[in-house]
Coordinates of C-alpha atoms in Angstrom, one line a residue:
Chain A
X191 CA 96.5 102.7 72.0
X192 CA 93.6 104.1 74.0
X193 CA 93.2 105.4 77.5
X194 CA 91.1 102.0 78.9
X195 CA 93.5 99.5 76.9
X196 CA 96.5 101.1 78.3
X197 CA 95.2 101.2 81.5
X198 CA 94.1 97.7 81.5
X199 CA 98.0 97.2 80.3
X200 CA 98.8 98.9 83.7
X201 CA 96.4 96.7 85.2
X202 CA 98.1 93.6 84.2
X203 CA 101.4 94.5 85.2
X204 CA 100.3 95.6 88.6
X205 CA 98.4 92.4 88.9
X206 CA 101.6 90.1 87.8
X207 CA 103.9 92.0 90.6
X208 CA 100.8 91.6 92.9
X209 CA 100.4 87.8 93.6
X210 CA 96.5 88.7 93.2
X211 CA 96.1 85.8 96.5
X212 CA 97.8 87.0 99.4
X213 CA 97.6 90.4 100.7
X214 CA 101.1 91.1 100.0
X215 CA 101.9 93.0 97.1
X216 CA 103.2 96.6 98.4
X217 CA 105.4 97.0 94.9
X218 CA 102.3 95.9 92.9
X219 CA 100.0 98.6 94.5
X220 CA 102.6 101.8 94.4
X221 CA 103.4 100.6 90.6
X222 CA 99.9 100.0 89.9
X223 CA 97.9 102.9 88.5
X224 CA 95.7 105.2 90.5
X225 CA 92.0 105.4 90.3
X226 CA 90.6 108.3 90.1
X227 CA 87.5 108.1 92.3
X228 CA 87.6 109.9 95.9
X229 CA 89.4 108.9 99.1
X230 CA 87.3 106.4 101.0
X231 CA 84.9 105.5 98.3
X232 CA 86.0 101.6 97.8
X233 CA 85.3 101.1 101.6
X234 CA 87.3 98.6 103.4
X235 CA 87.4 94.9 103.0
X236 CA 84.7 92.8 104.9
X237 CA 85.5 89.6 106.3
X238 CA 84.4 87.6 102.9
X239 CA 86.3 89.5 100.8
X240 CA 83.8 91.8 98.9
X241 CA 84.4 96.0 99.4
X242 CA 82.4 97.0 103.0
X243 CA 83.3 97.7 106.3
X244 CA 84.5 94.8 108.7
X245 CA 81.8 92.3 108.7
X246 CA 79.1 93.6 106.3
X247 CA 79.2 94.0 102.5
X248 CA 78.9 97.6 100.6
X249 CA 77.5 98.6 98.0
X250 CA 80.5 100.3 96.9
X251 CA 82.5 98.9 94.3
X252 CA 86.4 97.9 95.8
X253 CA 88.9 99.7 94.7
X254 CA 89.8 103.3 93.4
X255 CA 88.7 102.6 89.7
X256 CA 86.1 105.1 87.8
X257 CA 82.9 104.2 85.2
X258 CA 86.1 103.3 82.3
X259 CA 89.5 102.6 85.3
X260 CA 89.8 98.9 86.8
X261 CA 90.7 99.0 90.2
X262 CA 90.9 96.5 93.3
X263 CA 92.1 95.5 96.5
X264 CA 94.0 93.0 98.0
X265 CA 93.6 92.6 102.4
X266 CA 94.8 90.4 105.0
X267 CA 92.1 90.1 108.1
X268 CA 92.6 88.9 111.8
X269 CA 89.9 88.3 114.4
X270 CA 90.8 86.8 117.4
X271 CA 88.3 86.1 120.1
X272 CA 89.3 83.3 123.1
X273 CA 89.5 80.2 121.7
X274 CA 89.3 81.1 118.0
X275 CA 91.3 82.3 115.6
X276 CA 90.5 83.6 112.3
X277 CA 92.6 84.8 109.2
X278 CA 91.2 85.6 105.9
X279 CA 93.2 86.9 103.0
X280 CA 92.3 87.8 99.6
X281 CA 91.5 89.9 96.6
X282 CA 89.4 91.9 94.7
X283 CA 88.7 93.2 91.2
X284 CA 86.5 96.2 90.3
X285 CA 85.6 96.7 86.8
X286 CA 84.7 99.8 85.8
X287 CA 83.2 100.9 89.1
X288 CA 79.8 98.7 88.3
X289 CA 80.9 94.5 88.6
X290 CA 83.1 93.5 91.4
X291 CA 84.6 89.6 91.5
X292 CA 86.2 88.7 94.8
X293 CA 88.0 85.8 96.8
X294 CA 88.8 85.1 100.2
X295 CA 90.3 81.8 101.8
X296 CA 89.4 81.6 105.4
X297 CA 91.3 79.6 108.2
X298 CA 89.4 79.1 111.0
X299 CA 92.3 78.2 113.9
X300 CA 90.0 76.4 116.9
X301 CA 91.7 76.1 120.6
X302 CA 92.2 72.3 121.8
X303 CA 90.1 74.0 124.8
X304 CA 87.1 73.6 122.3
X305 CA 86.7 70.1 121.4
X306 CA 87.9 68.9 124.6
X307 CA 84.1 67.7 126.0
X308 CA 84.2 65.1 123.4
X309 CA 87.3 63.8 124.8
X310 CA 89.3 65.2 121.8
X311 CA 92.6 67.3 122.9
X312 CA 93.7 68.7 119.4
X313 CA 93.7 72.1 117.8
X314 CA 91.8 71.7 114.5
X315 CA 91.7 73.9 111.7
X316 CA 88.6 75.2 109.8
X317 CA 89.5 76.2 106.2
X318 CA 86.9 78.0 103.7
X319 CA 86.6 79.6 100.2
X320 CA 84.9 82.1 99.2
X321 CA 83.8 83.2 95.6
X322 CA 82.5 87.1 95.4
X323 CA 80.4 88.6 92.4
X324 CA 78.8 92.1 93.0
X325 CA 76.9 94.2 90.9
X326 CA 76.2 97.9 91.3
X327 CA 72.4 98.9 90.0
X328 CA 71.7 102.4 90.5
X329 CA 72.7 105.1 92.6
X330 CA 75.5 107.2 93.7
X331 CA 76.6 106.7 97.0
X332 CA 78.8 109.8 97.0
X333 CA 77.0 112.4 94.3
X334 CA 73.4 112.2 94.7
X335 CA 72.9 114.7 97.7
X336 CA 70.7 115.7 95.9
X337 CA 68.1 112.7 96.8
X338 CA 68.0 110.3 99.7
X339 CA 68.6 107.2 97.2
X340 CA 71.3 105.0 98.4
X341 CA 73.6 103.5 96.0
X342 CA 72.1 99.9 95.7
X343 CA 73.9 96.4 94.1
X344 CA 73.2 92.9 94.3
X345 CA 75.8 90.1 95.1
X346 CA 76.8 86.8 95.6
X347 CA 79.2 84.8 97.7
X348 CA 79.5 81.3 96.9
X349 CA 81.2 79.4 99.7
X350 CA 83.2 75.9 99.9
X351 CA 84.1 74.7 103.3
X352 CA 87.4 72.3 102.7
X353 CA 86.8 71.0 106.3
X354 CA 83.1 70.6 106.4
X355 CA 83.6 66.7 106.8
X356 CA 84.7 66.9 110.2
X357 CA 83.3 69.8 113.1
X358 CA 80.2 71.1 110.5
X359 CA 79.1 67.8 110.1
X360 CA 79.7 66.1 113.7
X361 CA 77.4 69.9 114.7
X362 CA 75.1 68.5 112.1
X363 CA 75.2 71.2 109.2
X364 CA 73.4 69.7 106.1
X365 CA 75.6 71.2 103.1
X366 CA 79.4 71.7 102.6
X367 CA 79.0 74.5 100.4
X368 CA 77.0 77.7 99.9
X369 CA 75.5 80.8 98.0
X370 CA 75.1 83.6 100.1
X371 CA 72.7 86.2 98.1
X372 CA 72.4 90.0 99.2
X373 CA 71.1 93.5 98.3
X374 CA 73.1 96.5 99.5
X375 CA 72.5 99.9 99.8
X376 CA 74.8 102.8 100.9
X377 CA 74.6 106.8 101.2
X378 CA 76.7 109.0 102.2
X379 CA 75.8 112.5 104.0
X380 CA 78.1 114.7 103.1
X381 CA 78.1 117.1 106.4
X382 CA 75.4 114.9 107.5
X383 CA 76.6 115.0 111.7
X384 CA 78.1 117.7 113.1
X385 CA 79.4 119.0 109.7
X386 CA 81.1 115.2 109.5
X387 CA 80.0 112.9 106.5
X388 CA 78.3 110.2 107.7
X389 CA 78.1 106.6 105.7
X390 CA 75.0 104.4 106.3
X391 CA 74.6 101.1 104.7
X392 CA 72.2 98.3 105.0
X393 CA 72.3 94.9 103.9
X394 CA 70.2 91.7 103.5
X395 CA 71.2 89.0 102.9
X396 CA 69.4 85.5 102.1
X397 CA 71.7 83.0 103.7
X398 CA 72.1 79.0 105.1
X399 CA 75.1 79.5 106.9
X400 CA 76.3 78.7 110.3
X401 CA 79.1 81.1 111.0
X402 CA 79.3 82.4 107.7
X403 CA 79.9 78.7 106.5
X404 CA 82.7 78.0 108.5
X405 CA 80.1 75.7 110.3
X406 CA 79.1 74.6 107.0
X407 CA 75.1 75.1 105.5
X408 CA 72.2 74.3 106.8
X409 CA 71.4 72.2 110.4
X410 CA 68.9 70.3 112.0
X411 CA 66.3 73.0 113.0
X412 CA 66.5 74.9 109.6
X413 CA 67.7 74.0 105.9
X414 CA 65.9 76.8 104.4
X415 CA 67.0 80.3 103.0
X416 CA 66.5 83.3 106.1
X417 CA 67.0 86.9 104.9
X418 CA 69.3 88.5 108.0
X419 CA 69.7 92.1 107.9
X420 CA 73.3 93.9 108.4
X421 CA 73.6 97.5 109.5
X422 CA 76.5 99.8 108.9
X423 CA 77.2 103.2 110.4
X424 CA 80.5 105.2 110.1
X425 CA 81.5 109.3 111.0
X426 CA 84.2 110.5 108.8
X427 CA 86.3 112.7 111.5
X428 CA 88.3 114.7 109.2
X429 CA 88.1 117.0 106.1
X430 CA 90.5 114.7 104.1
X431 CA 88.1 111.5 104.8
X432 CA 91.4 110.0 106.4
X433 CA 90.0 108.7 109.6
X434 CA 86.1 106.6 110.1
X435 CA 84.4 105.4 113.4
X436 CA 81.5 103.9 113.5
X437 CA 79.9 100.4 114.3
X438 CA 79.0 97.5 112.7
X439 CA 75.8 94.9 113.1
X440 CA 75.4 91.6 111.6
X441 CA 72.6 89.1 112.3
X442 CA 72.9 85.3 111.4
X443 CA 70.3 82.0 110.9
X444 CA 70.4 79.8 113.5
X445 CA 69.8 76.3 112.0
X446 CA 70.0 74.4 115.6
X447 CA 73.5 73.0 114.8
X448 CA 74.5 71.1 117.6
X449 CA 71.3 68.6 117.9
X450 CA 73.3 65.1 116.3
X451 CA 75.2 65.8 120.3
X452 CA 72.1 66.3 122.0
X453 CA 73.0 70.2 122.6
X454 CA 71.5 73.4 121.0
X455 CA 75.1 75.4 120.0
X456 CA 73.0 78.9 118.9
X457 CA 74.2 81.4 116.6
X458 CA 74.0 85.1 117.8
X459 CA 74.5 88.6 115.7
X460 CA 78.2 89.6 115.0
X461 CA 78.6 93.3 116.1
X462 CA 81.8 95.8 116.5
X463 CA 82.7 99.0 116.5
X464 CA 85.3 100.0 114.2
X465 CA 88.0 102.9 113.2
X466 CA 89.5 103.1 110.1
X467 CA 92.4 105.1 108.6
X468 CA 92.9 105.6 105.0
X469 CA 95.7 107.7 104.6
X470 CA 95.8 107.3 101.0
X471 CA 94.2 105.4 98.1
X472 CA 96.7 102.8 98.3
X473 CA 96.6 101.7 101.8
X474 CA 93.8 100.8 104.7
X475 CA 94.2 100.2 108.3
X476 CA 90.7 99.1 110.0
X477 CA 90.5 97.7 113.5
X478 CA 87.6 96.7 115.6
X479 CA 86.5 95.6 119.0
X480 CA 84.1 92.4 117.6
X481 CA 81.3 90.7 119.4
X482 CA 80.8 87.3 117.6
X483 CA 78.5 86.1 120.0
X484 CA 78.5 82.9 121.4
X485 CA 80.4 80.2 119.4
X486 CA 80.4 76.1 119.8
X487 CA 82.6 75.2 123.2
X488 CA 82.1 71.2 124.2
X489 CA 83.0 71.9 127.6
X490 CA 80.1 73.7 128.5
X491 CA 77.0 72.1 129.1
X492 CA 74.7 74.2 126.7
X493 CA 78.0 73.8 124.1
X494 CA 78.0 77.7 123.7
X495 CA 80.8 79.7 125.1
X496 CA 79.8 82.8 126.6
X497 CA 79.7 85.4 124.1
X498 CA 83.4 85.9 122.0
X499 CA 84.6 89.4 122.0
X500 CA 87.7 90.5 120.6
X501 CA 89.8 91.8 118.3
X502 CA 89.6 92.8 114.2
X503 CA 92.4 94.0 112.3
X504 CA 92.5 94.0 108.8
X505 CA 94.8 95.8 106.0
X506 CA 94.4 96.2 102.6
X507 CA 96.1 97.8 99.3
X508 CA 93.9 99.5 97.1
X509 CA 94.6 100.6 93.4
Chain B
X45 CA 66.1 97.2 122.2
X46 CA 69.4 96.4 119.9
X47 CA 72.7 98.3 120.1
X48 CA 72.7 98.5 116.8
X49 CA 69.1 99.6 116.9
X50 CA 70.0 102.5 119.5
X51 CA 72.7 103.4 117.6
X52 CA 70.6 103.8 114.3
X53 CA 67.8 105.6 116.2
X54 CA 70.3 107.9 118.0
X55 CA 72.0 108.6 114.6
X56 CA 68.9 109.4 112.6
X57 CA 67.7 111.7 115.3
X58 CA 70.9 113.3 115.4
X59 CA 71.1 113.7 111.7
X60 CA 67.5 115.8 112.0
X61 CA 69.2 117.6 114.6
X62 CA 71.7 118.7 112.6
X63 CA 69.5 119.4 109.5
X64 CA 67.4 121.8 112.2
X65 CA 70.8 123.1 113.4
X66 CA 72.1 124.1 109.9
X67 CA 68.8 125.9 109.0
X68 CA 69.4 128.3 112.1
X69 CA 73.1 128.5 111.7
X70 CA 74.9 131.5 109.9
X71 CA 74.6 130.7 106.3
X72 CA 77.2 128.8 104.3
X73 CA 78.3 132.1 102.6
X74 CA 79.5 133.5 105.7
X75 CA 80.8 130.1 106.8
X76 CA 83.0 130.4 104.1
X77 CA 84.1 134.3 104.4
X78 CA 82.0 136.3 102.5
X79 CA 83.0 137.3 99.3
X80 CA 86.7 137.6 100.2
X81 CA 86.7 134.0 101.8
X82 CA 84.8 132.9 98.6
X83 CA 86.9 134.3 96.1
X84 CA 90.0 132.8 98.3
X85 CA 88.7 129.4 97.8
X86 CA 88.2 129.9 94.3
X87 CA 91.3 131.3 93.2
X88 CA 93.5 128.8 95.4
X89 CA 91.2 126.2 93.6
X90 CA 92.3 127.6 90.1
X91 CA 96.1 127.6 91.4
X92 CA 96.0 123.5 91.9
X93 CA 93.7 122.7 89.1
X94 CA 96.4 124.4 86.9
X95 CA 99.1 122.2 88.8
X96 CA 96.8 119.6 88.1
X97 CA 98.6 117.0 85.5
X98 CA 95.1 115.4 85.4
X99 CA 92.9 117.9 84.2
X100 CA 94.9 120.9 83.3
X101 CA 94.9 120.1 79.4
X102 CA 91.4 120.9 80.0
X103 CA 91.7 124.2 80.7
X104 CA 94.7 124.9 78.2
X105 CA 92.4 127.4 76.5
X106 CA 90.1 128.4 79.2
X107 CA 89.1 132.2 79.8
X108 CA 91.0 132.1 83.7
X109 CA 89.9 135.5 85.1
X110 CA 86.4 135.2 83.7
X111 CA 86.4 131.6 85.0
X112 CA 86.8 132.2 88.3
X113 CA 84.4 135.0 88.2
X114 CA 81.9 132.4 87.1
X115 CA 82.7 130.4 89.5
X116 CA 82.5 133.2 92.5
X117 CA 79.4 134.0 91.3
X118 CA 78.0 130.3 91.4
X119 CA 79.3 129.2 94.5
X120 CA 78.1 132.9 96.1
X121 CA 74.7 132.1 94.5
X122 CA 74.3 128.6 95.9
X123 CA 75.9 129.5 99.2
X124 CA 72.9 132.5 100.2
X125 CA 75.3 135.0 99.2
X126 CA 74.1 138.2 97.5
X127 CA 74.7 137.1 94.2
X128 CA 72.7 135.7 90.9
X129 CA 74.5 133.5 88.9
X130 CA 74.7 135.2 84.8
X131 CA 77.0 131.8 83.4
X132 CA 75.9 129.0 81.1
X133 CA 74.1 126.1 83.0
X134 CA 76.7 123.4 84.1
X135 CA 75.3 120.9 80.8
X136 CA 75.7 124.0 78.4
X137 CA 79.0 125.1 80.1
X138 CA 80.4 121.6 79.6
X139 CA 78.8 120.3 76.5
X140 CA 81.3 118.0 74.0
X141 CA 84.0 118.1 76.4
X142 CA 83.5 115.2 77.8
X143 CA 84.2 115.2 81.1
X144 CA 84.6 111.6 83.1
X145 CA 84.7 110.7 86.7
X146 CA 87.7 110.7 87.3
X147 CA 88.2 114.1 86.0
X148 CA 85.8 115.5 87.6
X149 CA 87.0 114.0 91.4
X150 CA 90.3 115.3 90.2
X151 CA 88.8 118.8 90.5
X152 CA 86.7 117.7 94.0
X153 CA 90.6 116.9 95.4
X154 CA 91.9 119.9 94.3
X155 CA 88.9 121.9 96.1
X156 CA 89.1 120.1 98.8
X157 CA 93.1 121.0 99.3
X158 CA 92.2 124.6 99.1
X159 CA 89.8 124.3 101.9
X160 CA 92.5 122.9 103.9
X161 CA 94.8 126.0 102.6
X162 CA 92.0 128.4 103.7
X163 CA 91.3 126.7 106.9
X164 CA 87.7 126.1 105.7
X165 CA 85.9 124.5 108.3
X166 CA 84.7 120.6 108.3
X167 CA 81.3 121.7 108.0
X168 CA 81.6 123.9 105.8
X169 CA 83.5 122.7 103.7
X170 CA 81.6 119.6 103.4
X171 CA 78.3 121.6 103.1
X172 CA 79.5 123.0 100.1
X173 CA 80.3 119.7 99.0
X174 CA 77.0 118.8 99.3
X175 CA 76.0 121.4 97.4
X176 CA 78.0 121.0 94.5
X177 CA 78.0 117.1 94.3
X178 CA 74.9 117.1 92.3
X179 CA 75.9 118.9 89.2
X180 CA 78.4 115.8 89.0
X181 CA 75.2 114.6 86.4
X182 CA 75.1 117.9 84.5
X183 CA 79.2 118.0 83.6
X184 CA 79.7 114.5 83.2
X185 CA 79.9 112.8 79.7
X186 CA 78.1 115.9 78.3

């Protein structure tokens, strides 16, 4: 039996005694097999499920596995901001350090505060899928120090809101479901600050949706494609690569969701700043202080809240 | 202006900073001790890659004493140190064995836990890094 089929044996076996959905498999990911590519290198999980930081996609390729290992990633994420309460969970596969597939259900838990300016005094759910497909095209995020070329790939994140039929569309969001396309690059300086590896990534991403489509795609003021950029910047503070800081900027459409109610409800840029601990190649601790901006609130005149700040956690397991 | 944007700007500039910085600093060579601190690092590196489950078949029939010379030599070379580097090229040196990623971050690890045995500082240590992470092209799949 060769090296790849017996790893891909591995694979399976880790996968079955993983659950693949829910970010729970510690005895999956300490049986599973290690990759061998370096500390850090499969990033975190963002929000949609695809390998980044907290809220931005990578260009790193989740997981641990090398150009002929399979590797992956399975997280559990928490923001809470007043009012609004988001969990997403998922998984991800990364074949042969080149194509990553990912998916991530997100549950959207809304305050009965929200909706109460329409005379409603419940506490709604918002429920989403999301389908990831990445591709890594050139570059060496890690190696090349030799050159300032980034590591680059393309992806995809096809979206399905399960809930759309009730807030998106009342907000006036055109489309229950979504493809989110993006081009990611990412470098790391090795002793690039202070003697510190630095990571920089930027993203853009051609996108319809309001709040990442948990507000649904589309709206009155826009139905068209917007490229949005997305920054990331993180300071590795040790030799090992164990610990990252660094912050996080997202921008979004704003489709002028909110007209069918005769109110604007704008969308603003996500931002946080984030530390992250990877104490090994199996598990990942990030949390964040997040910005969302201002998100719908029927009580207030404008129906904005003021802007949302609050908490990101996440964890992941990594093979 | 952005946060984000000030954050960016602040970073890049500080990155140039640090690129002026390192040009006036002590060179790496020192950094790292001098030929004693060198040859340290070297032959703490050859103690775990030995240890090393993952790639120690590979070097099952290796010349030790004359590759850690070598290696001295190369890393003294790269480093500003007073030396000239007489081995192979890294694609000659490593032709047919086929070398693969994973391998070859096995051997990154392993250098990495003898900085942390020699006290090698963070920016140092990830200098050298820098410098070596390159020839990642040259060994692999040759």
């Amino acid at each position: 039996m060769s090296g790849v089929a017996l790893r891909r044996k591995k694979l399976n076996s880790a996968l079955l005694s993983c659950g693949l959905a829910l970010g729970l498999c510690v005895s999956g990911a300490s049986a599973a097999h290690a990759g061998g590519r370096l500390l850090a290198t499969g990033g975190a999980t963002q929000i949609e499920g695809s390998a980044g930081g907290g809220i931005v996609p990578w260009a790193l390729i989740s997981g641990y596995g090398t150009e002929d290992e399979i590797g992956g990633s399975a997280f559990l994420t928490n923001v809470r901001v007043p009012n609004y309460d988001l969990v997403s969970t998922g998984a991800a596969i990364g074949l042969y350090d080149r194509v990553e597939l990912s998916y991530a259900r997100q549950r959207l838990s809304l305050d009965n505060t929200v909706l109460s300016g329409l005379g409603l005094n419940i506490s709604p759910a918002i429920r989403q899928d999301v389908f990831g497909a990445k591709v890594k095209l050139f570059g060496d995020a890690i190696y090349a120090q030799d050159s300032l070329l980034p590591q680059v790939a393309f992806g995809i994140q096809y979206k399905r809101n399960l809930d759309y039929s009730f807030i998106p569309k009342v907000l006036g969001a055109r489309h229950d479901s979504g493809t989110d396309f993006y081009l990611a690059a990412t470098k790391v300086f090795l002793g690039g600050l202070a003697g510190r590896n630095v990571l920089l990534n930027g993203t853009v991403r051609m996108t319809k949706a309001n709040q990442m489509g948990l507000l649904g795609f589309g709206g009155p003021g826009n139905d068209s494609y917007k490229a949005r950029f997305e920054g990331s910047v993180g300071v590795f503070l040790d030799p090992a690569n164990t610990w990252l800081v660094g912050a996080e900027y997202r921008q979004n459409p704003d489709n002028g969701l909110g007209a069918p109610l005769g109110v604007h409800t704008k969308q603003d840029a996500y931002k946080d700043a984030y530390i992250a601990y990877i104490p090994n190649k199996r598990f990942a601790l990030v949390a964040a202080y997040a910005d969302l901006g201002a998100l719908p609130d029927t009580t207030r005149p404008d129906a904005n809240s003021t802007s949302k700040r609050g908490v990101y956690v996440s964890g992941q397991f990594s093979f | 202006m952005k946060p984000t944007r000030i954050l960016l700007t602040g970073l890049l500039a500080a990155l140039s900073i640090n690129l002026a910085v390192a040009a006036d600093s002590p060179i790496l060579y020192d950094q790292l001790g001098g030929k004693p601190g060198v040859t340290k690092i070297i032959d703490d590196l050859l103690t775990h890659v030995l240890a090393d489950k993952r790639i120690n078949p590979i070097f099952a029939n290796a010349n030790i004493p004359h590759l850690k010379m070598m290696l001295v030599e190369q890393v003294c070379a790269k480093t500003g140190g007073p030396c000239t580097y007489t081995g192979e090229s890294m694609a000659e040196a490593h032709k047919g064995m086929n070398i693969n990623s994973a391998q070859f971050n096995a051997l990154v690890e392993d250098l990495q836990m003898s900085f942390a045995d020699n006290n090698v500082p963070i920016g140092a240590g990830n200098k050298l890094l820098a410098i070596l992470a390159p020839m990642k092209k040259d060994v692999d799949h040759k």
